[in-house]
XYZ file of C-alpha atoms in Angstrom:
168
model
C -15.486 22.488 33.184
C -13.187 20.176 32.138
C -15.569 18.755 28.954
C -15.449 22.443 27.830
C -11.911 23.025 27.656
C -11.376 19.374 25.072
C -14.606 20.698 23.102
C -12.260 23.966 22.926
C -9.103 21.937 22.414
C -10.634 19.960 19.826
C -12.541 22.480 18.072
C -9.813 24.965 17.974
C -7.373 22.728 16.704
C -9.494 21.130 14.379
C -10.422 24.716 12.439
C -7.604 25.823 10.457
C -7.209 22.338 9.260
C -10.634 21.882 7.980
C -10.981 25.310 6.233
C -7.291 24.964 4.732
C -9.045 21.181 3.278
C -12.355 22.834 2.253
C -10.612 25.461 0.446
C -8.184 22.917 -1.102
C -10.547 20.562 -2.275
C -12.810 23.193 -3.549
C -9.639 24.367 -5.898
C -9.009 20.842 -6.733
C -13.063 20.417 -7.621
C -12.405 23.663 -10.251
C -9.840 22.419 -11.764
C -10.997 19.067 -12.451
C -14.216 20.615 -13.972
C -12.249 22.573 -16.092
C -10.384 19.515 -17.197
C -6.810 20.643 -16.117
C -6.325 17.380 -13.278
C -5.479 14.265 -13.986
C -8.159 11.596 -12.923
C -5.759 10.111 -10.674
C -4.467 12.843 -9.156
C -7.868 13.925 -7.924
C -8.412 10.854 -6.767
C -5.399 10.462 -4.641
C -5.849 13.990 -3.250
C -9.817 13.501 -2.910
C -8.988 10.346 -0.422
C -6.203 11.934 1.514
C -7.954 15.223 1.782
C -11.292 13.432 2.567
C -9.599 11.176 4.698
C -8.307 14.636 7.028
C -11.866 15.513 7.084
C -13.239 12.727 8.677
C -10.195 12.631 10.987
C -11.364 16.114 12.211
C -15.108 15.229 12.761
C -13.690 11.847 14.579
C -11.593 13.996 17.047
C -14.624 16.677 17.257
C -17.240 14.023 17.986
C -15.106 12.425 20.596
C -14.320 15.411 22.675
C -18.058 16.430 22.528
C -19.454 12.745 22.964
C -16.581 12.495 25.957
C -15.696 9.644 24.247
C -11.954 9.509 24.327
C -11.248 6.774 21.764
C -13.217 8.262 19.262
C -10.096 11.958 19.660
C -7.236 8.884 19.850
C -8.620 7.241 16.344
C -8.647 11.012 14.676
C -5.615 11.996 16.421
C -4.022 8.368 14.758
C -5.706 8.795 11.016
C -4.956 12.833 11.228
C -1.386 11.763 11.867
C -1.193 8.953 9.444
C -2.709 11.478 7.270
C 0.447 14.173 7.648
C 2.775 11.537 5.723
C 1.415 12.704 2.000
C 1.733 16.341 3.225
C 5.472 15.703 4.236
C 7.056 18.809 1.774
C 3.990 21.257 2.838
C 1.400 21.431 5.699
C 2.473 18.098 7.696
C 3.286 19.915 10.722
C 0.198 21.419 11.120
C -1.675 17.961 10.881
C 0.218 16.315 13.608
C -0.142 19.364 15.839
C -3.883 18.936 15.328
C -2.993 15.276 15.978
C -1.562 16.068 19.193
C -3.995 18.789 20.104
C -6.885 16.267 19.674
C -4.828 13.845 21.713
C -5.090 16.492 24.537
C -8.767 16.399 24.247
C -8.869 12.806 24.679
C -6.933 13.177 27.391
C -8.694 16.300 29.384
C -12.230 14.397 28.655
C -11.052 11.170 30.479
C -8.315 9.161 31.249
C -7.086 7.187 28.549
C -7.307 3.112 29.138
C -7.241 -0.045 27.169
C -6.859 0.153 23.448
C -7.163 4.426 23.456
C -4.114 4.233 25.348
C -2.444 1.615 23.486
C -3.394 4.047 20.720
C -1.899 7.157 21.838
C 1.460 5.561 23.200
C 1.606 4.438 19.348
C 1.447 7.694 17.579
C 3.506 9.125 20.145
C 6.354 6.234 19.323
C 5.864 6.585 15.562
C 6.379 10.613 16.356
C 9.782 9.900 18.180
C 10.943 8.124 15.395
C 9.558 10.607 12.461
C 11.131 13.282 14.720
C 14.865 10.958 14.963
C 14.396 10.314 11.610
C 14.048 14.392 10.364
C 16.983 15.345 12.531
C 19.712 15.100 9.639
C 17.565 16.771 7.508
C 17.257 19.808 10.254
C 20.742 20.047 10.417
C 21.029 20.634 6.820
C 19.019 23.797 7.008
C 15.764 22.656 5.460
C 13.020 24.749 5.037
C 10.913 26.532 8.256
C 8.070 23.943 8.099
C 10.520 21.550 8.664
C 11.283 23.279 11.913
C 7.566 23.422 12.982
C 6.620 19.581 12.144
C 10.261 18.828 14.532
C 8.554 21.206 17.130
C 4.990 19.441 16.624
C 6.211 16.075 16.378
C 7.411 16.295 19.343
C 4.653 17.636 21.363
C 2.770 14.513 20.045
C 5.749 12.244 21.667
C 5.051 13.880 24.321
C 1.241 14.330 24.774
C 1.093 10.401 23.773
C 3.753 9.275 26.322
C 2.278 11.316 29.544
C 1.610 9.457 32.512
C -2.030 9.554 33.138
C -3.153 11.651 36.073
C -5.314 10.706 38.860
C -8.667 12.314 37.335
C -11.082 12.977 40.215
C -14.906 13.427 39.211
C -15.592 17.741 39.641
């Protein structure tokens, strides 16, 4: 039961993102053929949109495989990942980032360097969440709100003491 509900964590999670980067890149591939992008503008967005998509299939492939470092390391690059997308879809990558942390976490508990891994995200998500606070209280736009909200589910989900998994 429990491998189910990460495959449907994961899965779930990872499917908005990866049809909102499909669709994106498939703009960006129409406009560069039509010659209105600048090389290095498609380049830049090729590797950070290319870079979401293997983040997905990491966090995928790790709940399925029940292989919980393989969610933690696309939970960590989907969240590195959310930094170019600060002024538009940011908060939805690090709730994906969190959501595939939850994976790794309902698959099997999280030790050695997967944990080290998810404590880190969670600590870098306290301090991008500190670090947006001034900027919430100037009344910046509603995604700002949602990436404060996701942000810190990721602080959370990172932090949480690992339960006592028994076998079902």
């Amino acid at each position: 039961m429990r491998l189910n509900r990460a495959i449907a964590i994961a899965a779930l999670a990872a499917l908005p993102m990866a049809a909102l980067e499909v669709w994106s890149l498939g703009r960006l591939l129409t406009e560069f053929s039509r010659g209105g992008a600048d090389t290095r503008a498609l380049v830049f967005l090729a590797v950070v949109q290319g870079g979401i998509l293997i983040a997905i299939a990491l966090g995928v492939m790790g709940a399925v495989r029940r292989r919980p470092g393989l969610s933690v390391l696309g939970a960590g690059l989907i969240f590195l990942e959310g930094v170019p997308l600060i002024f538009s879809f940011a908060w939805l990558a690090v709730l994906v980032s969190g959501l595939f942390l939850l994976a790794a976490r309902d698959i099997a508990p999280i030790r050695g360097a997967s944990l080290v891994g998810a404590r880190v995200i969670g600590s870098l998500a306290v301090l991008w969440a500190l670090a947006g606070v001034p900027s919430l209280i100037r009344a910046q736009p509603l995604f700002w709100v949602f990436l404060e909200v996701a942000l810190c589910g990721v602080a959370l989900v990172g932090w949480w003491p690992a339960p006592d998994v028994a076998e079902e």
